[in-house]
mmCIF file of C-alpha atoms in Angstrom:
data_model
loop_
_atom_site.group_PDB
_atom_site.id
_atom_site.type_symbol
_atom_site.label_atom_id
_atom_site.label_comp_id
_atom_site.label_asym_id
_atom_site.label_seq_id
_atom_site.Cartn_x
_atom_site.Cartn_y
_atom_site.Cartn_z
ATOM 1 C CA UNK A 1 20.577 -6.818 15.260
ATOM 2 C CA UNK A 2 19.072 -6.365 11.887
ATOM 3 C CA UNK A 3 20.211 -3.150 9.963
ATOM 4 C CA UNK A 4 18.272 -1.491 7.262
ATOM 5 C CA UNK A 5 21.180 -1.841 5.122
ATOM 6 C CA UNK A 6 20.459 -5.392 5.111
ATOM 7 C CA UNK A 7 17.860 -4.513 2.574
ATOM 8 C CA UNK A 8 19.902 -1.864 0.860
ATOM 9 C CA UNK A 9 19.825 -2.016 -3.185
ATOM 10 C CA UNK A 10 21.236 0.510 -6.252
ATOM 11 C CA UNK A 11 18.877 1.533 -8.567
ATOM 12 C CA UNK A 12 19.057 3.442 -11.875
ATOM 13 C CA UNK A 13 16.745 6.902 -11.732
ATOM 14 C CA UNK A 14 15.597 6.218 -15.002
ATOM 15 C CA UNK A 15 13.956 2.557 -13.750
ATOM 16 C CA UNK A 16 11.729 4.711 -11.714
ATOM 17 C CA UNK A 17 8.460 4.275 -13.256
ATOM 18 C CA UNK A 18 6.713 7.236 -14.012
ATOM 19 C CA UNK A 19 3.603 6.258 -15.515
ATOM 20 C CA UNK A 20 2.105 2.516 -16.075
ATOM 21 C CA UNK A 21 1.986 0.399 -18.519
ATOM 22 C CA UNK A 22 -0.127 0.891 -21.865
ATOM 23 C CA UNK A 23 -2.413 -1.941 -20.877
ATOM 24 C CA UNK A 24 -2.642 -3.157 -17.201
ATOM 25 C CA UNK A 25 -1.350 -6.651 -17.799
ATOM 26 C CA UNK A 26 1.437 -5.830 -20.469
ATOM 27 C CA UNK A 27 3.516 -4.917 -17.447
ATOM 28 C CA UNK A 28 6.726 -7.808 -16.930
ATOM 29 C CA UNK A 29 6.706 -10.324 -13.849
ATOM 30 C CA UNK A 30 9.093 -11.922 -12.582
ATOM 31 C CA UNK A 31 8.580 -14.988 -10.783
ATOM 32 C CA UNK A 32 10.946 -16.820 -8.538
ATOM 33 C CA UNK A 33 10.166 -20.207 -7.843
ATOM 34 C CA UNK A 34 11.377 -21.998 -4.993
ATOM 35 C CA UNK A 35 12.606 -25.490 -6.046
ATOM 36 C CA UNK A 36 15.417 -25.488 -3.290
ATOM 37 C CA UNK A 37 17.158 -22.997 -4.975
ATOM 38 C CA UNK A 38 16.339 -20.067 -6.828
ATOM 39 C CA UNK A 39 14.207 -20.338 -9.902
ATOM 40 C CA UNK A 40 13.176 -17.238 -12.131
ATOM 41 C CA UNK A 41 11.606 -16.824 -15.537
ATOM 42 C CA UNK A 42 11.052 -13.609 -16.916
ATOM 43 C CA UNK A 43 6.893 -13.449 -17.930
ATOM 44 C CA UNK A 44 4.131 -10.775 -18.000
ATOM 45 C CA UNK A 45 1.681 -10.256 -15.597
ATOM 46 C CA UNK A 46 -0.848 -11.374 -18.926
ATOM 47 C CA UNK A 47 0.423 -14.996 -18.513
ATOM 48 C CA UNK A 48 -0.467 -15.227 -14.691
ATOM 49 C CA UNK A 49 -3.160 -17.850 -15.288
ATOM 50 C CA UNK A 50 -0.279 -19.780 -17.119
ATOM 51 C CA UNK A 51 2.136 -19.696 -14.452
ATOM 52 C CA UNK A 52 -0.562 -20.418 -11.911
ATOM 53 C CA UNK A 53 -1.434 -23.982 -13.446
ATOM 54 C CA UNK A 54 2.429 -24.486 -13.291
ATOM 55 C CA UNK A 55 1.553 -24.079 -9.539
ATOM 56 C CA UNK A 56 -1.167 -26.391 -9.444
ATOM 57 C CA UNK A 57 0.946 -29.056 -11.209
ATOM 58 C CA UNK A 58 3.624 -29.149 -8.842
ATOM 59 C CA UNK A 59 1.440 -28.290 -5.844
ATOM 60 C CA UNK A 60 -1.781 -30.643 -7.040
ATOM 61 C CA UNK A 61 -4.208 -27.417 -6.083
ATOM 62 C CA UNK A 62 -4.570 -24.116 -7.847
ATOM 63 C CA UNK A 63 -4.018 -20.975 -5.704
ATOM 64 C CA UNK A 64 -6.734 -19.129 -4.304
ATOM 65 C CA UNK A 65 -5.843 -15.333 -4.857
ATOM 66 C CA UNK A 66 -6.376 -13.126 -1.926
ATOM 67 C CA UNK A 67 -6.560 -9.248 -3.213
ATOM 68 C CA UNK A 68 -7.233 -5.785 -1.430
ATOM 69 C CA UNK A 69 -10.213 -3.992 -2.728
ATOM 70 C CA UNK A 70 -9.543 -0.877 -0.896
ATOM 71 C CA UNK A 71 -10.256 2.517 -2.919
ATOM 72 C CA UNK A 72 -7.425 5.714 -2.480
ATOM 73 C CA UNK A 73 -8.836 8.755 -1.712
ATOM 74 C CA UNK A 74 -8.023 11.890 -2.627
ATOM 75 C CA UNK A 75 -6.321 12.774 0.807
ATOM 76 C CA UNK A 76 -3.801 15.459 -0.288
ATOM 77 C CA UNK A 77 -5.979 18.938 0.196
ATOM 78 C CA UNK A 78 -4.365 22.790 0.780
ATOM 79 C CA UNK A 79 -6.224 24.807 3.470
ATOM 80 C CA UNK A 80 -5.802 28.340 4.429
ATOM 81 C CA UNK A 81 -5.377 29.702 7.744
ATOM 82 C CA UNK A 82 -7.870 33.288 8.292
ATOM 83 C CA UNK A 83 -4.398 35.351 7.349
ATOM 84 C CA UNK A 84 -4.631 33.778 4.015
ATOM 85 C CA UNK A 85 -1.314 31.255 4.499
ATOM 86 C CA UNK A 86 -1.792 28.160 2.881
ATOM 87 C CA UNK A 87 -0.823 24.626 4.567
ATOM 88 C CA UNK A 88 -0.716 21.205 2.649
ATOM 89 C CA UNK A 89 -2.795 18.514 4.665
ATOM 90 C CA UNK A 90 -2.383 14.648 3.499
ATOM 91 C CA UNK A 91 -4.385 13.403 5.673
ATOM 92 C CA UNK A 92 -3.359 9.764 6.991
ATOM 93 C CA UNK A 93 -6.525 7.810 7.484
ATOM 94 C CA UNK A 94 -9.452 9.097 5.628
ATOM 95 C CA UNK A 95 -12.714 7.847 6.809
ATOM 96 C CA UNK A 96 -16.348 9.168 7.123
ATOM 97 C CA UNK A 97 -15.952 11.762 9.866
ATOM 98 C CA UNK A 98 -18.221 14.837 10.120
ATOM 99 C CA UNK A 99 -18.151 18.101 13.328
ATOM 100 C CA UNK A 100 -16.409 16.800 16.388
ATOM 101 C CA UNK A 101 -14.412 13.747 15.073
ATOM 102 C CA UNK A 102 -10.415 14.151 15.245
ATOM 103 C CA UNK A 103 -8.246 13.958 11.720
ATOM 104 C CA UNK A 104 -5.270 12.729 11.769
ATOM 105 C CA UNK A 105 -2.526 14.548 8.826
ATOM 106 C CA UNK A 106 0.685 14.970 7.767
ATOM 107 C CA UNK A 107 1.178 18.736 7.168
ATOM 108 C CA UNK A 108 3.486 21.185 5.270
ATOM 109 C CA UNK A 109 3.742 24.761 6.024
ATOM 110 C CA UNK A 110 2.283 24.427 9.781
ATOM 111 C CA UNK A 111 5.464 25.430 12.017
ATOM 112 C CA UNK A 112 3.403 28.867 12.234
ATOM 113 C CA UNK A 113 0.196 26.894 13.014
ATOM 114 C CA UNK A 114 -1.253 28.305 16.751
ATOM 115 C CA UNK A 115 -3.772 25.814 18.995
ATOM 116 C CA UNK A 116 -7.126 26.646 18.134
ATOM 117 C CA UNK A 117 -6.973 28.263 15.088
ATOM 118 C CA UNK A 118 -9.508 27.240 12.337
ATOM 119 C CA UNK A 119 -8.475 26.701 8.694
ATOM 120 C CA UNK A 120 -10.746 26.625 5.584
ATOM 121 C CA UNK A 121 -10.927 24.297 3.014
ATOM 122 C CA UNK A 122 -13.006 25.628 0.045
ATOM 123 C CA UNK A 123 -14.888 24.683 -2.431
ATOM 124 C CA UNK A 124 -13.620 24.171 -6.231
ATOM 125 C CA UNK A 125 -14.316 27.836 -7.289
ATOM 126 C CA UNK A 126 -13.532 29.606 -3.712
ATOM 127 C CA UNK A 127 -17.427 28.944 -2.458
ATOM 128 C CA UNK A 128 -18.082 28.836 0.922
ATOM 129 C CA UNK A 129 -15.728 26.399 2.566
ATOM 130 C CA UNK A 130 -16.405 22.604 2.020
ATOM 131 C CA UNK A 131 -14.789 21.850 5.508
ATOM 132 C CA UNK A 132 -13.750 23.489 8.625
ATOM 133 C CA UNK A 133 -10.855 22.220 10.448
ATOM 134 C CA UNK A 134 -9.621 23.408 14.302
ATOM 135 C CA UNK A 135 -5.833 22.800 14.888
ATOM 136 C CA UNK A 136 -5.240 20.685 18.228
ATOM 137 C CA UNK A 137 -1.487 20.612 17.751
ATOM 138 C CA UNK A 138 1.060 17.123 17.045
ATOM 139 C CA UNK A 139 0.101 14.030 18.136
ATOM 140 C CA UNK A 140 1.080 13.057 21.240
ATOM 141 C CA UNK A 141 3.535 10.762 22.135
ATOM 142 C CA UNK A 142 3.707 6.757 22.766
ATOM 143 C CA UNK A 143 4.519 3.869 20.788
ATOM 144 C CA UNK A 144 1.597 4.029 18.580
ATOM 145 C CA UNK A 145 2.043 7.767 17.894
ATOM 146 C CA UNK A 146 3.003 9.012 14.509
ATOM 147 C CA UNK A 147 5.453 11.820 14.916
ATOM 148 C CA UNK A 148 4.683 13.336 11.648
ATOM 149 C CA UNK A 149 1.089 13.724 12.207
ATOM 150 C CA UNK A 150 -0.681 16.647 13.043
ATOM 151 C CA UNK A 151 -4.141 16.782 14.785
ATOM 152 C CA UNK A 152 -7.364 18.359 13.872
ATOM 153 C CA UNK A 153 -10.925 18.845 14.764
ATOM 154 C CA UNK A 154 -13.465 19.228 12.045
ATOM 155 C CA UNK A 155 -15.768 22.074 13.190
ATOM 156 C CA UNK A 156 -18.016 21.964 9.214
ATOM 157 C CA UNK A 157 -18.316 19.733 6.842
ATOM 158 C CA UNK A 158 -18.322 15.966 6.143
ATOM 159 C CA UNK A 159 -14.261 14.773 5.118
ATOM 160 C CA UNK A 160 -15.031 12.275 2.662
ATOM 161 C CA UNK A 161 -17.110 14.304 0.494
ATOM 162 C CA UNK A 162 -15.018 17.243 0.592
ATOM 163 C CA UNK A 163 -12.012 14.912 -0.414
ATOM 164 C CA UNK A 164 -14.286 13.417 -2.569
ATOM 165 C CA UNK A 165 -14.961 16.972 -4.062
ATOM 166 C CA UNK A 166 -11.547 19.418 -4.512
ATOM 167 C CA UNK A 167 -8.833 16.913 -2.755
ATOM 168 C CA UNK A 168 -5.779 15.647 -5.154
ATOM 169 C CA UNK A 169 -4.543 12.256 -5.493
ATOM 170 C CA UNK A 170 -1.960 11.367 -3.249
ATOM 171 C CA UNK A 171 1.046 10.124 -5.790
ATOM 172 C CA UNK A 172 4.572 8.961 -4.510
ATOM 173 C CA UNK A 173 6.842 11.822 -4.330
ATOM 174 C CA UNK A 174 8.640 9.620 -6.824
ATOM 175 C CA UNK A 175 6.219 10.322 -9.789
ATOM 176 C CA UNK A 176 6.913 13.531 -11.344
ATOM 177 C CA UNK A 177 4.021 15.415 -11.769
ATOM 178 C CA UNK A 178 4.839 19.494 -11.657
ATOM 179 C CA UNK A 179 0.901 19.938 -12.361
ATOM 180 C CA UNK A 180 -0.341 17.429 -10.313
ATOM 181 C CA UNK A 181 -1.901 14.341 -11.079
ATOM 182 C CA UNK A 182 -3.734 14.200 -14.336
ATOM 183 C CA UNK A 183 -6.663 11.975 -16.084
ATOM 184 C CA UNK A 184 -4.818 8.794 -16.886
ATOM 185 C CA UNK A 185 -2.830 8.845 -13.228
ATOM 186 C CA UNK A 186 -7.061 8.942 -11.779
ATOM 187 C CA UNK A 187 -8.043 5.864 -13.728
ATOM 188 C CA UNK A 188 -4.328 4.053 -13.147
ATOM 189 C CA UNK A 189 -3.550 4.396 -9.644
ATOM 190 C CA UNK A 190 -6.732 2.694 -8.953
ATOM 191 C CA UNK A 191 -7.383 -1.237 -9.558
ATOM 192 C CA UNK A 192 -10.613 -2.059 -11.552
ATOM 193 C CA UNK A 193 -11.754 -4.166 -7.727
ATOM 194 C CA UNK A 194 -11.326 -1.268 -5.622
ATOM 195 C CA UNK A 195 -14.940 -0.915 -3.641
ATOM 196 C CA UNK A 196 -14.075 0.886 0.245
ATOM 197 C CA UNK A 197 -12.698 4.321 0.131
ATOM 198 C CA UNK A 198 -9.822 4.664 2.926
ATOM 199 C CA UNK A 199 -6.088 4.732 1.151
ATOM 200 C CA UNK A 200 -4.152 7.418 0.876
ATOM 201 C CA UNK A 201 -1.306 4.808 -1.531
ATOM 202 C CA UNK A 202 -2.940 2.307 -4.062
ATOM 203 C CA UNK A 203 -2.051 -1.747 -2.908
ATOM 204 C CA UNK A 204 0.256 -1.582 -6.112
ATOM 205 C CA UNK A 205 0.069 -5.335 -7.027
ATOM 206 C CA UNK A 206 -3.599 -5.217 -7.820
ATOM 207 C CA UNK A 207 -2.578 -2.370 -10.583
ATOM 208 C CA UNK A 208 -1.666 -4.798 -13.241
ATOM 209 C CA UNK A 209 -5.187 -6.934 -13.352
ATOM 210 C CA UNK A 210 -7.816 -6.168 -15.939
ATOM 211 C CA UNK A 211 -11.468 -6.948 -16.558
ATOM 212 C CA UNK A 212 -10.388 -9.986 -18.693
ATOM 213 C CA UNK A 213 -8.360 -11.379 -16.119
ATOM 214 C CA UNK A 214 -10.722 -10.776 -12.939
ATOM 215 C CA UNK A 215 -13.431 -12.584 -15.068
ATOM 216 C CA UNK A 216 -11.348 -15.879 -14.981
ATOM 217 C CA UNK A 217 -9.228 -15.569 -11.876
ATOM 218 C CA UNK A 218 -11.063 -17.276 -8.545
ATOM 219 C CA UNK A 219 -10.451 -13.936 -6.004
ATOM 220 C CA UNK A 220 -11.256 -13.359 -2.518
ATOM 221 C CA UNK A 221 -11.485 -9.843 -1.328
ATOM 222 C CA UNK A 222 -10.255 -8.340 1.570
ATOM 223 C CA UNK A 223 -9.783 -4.889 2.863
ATOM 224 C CA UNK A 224 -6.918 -2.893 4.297
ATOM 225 C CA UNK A 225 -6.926 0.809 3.812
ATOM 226 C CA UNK A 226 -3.336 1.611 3.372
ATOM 227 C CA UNK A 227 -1.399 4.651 5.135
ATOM 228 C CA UNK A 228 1.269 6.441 4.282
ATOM 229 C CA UNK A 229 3.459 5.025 6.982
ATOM 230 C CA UNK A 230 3.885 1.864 5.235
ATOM 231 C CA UNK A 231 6.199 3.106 2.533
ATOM 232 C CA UNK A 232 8.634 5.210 4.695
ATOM 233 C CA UNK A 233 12.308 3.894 4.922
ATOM 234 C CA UNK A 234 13.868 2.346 7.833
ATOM 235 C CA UNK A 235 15.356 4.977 9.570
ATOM 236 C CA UNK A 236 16.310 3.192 12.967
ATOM 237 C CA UNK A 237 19.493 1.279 13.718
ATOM 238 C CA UNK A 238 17.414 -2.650 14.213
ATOM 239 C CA UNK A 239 14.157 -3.021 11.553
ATOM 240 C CA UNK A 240 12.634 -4.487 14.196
ATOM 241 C CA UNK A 241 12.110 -1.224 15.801
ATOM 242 C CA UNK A 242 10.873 -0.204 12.804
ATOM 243 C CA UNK A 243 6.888 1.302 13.098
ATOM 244 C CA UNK A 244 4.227 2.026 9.710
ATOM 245 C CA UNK A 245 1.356 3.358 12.038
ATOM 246 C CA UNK A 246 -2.031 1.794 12.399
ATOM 247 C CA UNK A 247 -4.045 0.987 9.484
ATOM 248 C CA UNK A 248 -7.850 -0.412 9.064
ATOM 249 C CA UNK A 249 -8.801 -3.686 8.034
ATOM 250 C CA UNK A 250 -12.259 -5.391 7.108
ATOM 251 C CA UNK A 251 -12.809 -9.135 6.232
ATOM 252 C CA UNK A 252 -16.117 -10.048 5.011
ATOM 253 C CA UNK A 253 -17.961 -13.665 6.250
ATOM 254 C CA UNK A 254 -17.995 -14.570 2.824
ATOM 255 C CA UNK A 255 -14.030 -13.945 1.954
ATOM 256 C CA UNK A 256 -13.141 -15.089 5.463
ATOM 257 C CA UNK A 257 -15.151 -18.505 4.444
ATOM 258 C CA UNK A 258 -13.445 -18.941 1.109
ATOM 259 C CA UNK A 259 -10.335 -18.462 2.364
ATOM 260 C CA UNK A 260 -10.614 -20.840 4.915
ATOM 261 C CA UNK A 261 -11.985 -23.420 2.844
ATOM 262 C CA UNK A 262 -9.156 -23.209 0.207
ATOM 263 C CA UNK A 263 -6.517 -23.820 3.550
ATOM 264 C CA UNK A 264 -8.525 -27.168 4.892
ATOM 265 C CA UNK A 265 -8.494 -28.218 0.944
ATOM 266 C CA UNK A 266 -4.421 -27.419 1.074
ATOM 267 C CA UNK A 267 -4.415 -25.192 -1.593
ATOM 268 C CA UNK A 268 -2.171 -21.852 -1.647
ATOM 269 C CA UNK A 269 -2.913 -18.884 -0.655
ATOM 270 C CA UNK A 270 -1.502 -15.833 -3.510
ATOM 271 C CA UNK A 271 -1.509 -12.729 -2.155
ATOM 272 C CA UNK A 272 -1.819 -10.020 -4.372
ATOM 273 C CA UNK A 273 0.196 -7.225 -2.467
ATOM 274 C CA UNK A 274 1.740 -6.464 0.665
ATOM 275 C CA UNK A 275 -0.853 -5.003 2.242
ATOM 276 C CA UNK A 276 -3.170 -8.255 1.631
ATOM 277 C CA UNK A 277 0.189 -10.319 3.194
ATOM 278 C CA UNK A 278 -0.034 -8.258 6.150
ATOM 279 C CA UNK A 279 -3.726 -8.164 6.861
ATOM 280 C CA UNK A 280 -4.323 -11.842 6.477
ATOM 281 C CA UNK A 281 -1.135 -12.741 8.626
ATOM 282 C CA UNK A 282 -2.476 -10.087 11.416
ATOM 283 C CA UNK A 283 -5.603 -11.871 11.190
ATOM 284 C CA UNK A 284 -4.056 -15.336 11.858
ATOM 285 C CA UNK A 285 -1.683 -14.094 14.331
ATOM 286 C CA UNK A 286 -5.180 -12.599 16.360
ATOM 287 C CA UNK A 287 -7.409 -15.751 15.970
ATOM 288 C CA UNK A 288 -4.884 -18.820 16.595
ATOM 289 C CA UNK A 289 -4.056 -19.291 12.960
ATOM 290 C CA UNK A 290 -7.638 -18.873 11.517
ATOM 291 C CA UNK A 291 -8.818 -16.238 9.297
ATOM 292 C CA UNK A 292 -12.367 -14.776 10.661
ATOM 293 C CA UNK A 293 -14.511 -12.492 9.527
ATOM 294 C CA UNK A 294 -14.102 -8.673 11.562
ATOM 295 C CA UNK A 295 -12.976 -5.295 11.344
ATOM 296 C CA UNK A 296 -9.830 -3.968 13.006
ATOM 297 C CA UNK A 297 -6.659 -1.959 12.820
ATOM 298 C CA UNK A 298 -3.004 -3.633 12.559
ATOM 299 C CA UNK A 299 0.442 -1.766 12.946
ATOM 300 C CA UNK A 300 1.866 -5.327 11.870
ATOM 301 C CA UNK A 301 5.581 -4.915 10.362
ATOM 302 C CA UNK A 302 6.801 -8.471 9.251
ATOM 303 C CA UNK A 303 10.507 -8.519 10.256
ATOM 304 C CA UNK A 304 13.299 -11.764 10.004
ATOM 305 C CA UNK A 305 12.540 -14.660 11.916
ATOM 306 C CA UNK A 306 8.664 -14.646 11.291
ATOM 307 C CA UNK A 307 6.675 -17.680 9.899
ATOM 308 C CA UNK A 308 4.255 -16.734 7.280
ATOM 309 C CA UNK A 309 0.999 -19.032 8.362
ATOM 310 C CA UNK A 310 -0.975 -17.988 5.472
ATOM 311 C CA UNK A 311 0.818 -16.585 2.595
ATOM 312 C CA UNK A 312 2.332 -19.110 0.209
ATOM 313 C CA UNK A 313 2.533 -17.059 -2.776
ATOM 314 C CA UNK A 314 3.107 -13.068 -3.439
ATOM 315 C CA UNK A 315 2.460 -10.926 -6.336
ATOM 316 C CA UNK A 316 3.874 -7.656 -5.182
ATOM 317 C CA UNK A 317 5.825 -4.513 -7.491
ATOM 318 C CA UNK A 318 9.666 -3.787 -6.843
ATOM 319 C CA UNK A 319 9.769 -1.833 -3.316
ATOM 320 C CA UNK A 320 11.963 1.136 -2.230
ATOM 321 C CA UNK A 321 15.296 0.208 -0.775
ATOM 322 C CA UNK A 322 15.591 0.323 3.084
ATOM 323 C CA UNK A 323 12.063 -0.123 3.215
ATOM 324 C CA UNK A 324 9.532 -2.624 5.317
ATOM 325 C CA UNK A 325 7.836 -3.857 2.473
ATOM 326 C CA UNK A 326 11.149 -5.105 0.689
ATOM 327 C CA UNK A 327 11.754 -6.324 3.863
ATOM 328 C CA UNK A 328 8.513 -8.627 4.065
ATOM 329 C CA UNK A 329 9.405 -9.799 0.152
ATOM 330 C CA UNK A 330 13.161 -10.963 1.738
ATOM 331 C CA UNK A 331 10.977 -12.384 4.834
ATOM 332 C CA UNK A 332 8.718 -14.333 2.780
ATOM 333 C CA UNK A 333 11.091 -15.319 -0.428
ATOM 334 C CA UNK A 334 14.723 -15.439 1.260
ATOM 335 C CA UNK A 335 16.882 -11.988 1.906
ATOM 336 C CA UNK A 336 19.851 -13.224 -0.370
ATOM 337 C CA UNK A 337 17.151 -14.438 -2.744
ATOM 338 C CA UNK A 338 15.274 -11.666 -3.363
ATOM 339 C CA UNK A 339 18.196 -9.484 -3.209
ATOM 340 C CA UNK A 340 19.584 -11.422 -6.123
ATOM 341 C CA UNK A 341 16.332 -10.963 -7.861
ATOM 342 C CA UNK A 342 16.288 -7.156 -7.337
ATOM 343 C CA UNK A 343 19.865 -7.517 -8.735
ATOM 344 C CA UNK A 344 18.747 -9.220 -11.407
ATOM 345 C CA UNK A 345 15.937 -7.288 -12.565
ATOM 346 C CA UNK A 346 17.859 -3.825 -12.315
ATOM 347 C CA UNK A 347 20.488 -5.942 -15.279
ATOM 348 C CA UNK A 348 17.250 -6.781 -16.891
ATOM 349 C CA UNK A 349 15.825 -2.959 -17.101
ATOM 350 C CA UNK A 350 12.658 -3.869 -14.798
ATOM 351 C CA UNK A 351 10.489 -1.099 -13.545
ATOM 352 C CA UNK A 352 10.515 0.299 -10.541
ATOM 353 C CA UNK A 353 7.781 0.895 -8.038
ATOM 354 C CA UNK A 354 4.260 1.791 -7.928
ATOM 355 C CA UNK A 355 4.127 2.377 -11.515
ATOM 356 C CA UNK A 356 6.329 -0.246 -12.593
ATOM 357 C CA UNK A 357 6.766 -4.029 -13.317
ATOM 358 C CA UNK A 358 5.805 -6.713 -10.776
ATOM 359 C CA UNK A 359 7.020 -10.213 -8.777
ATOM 360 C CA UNK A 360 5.652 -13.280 -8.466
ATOM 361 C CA UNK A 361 7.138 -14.745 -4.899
ATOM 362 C CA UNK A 362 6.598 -18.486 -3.842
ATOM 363 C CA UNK A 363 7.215 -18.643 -0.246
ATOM 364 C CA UNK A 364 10.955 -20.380 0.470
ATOM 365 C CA UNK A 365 11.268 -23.454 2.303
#
């Protein structure tokens, strides 16, 4: 059995990032290197290009960067019930759904909630309401189920749009922000690449690249619109019980073909993000080691004992402890070290999570 507390680490408060870096790439990266034993330098993300050709000299081939271009929405909305009681909706895969498709959303203040009932969303000055949404009750139950999530049925209005229109961003609980998200947190918890709307988190990795970089960096884009599932903590007694819900995936003919190419040429695959990690390897795992193009949903959790097929390299921020995604990072780089990393970069006053500083990974043995 593999406990959570395997991936268990202390962390200051006050290493919590709560707000980004002045300039994208000023943020610090750490890279570990694996060279049969554990390797780190202390860099910024600025210097990537640097480090890279350091991979290309001891690897003969420069990494191909693999990055997910998915856009967050603004999934956290407040509706009102016809008695006037307000309920908080963050709704967990947002997609373009008008009257008679099902919404799936995590709720607060909906214990009182009755079957049937309608609520209102409305507009930004109390207009008539941007969307209508019938309450079908908790999800049922089975594997795939998501016990948090509550089930609607939109009666009016288009979801998207009215996300689009009066929703609010959908920070970590971990950012402090008594008012809300602001101006800068819009622009910041979005990367420059981001194209599909569909995440309710931002793939945190891609944070730290700007315009200058993306103009010289070779990247392939895929797509995997992140849900809130994947950041929960392990809360069962083996990870590999552990569940993030289903999320979306796309994978264009033209990335698919890149990325192939760059694996028959034997150069490394970098993947900027966990979410990237986890929708190429789902793709391989589906099509006999071969990335193809296609649409489709994953629930893929990467637990000890798997073999990475794709992945060589991993640009991902400092994860929560206990959590799935720290988990991959130990998966892919070595539990004891990673964990000595994490150690390592606490002494070194690092930053902390979605907000904060980043890791370069090279995949051990």
């Amino acid at each position: 059995m593999f406990s959570p507390d395997d991936y268990d680490f202390e962390l200051p408060t006050e290493q919590i990032a709560q707000a980004p870096a002045s300039e994208r790439s000023a943020a610090r990266m750490f890279v570990l290197a694996e060279a049969g034993a554990a390797v780190s330098t202390h860099s910024r993300v600025g210097a990537l290009e640097a480090v890279l050709d350091g991979v290309a000299e001891a690897r003969g081939q420069r990494p191909l960067i693999v990055v997910n271009d998915s856009r967050v929405v603004p999934a956290r909305i407040h509706v009102f019930r016809a008695t006037g009681g307000r309920v908080e909706l963050l709704v967990v895969d947002p997609a373009a759904l008008g009257p008679g498709a099902r919404v799936r959303a995590w709720a607060r203040g909906a214990r009182r909630l009755r079957e049937g009932e309608v609520l209102r969303l409305p507009g930004a000055h109390g207009e008539t309401a941007l969307l209508e949404l019938r309450y079908l009750g908790a999800e049922g139950e089975g594997e795939a189920a998501d016990s948090r999530a509550r089930v609607f049925e939109i009666v009016r209005g288009q979801l998207l749009d009215a996300l689009e229109a009066v929703g609010e961003l959908p920070l970590p609980p971990y950012i402090a922000r008594p008012e809300g998200p602001d101006a800068a947190d819009r622009e910041r918890y979005q990367t420059l690449y981001a194209r599909h709307r569909g995440s309710v988190a931002a793939p945190t990795a891609g944070l730290h690249f700007d315009a200058a970089m993306l103009e010289r960096l070779e990247v392939a884009p895929i797509t995997l619109h992140v849900g809130p599932g994947t950041f929960l903590p392990m809360d069962t007694e083996d990870v590999r019980a552990h569940r993030v819900g289903s999320e979306r995936y796309s994978i264009s003919e033209a990335s698919a073909a890149r990325i192939e190419a760059a694996r028959a040429e034997g150069r490394p695959i970098l993947a900027v993000g966990t979410t990237a990690t986890r929708t190429l390897e789902s793709v391989a795992l589906a099509n006999g080691g071969a990335i193809v193009p296609g649409s489709g949903r994953t629930e893929l959790v990467i637990t000890p004992g798997y073999r990475f097929s794709v992945v060589d390299l991993l640009l991902t921020n400092f994860h929560l402890p206990r959590s799935s995604l720290l988990m991959l990072v130990c998966c892919l780089g070595g539990r004891e070290r990673v964990l000595a990393a994490y150690a390592e970069a606490v002494a070194a006053g690092y930053r902390f999570y979605s907000y904060g500083d980043c890791m370069l990974v090279e995949r051990s043995g």
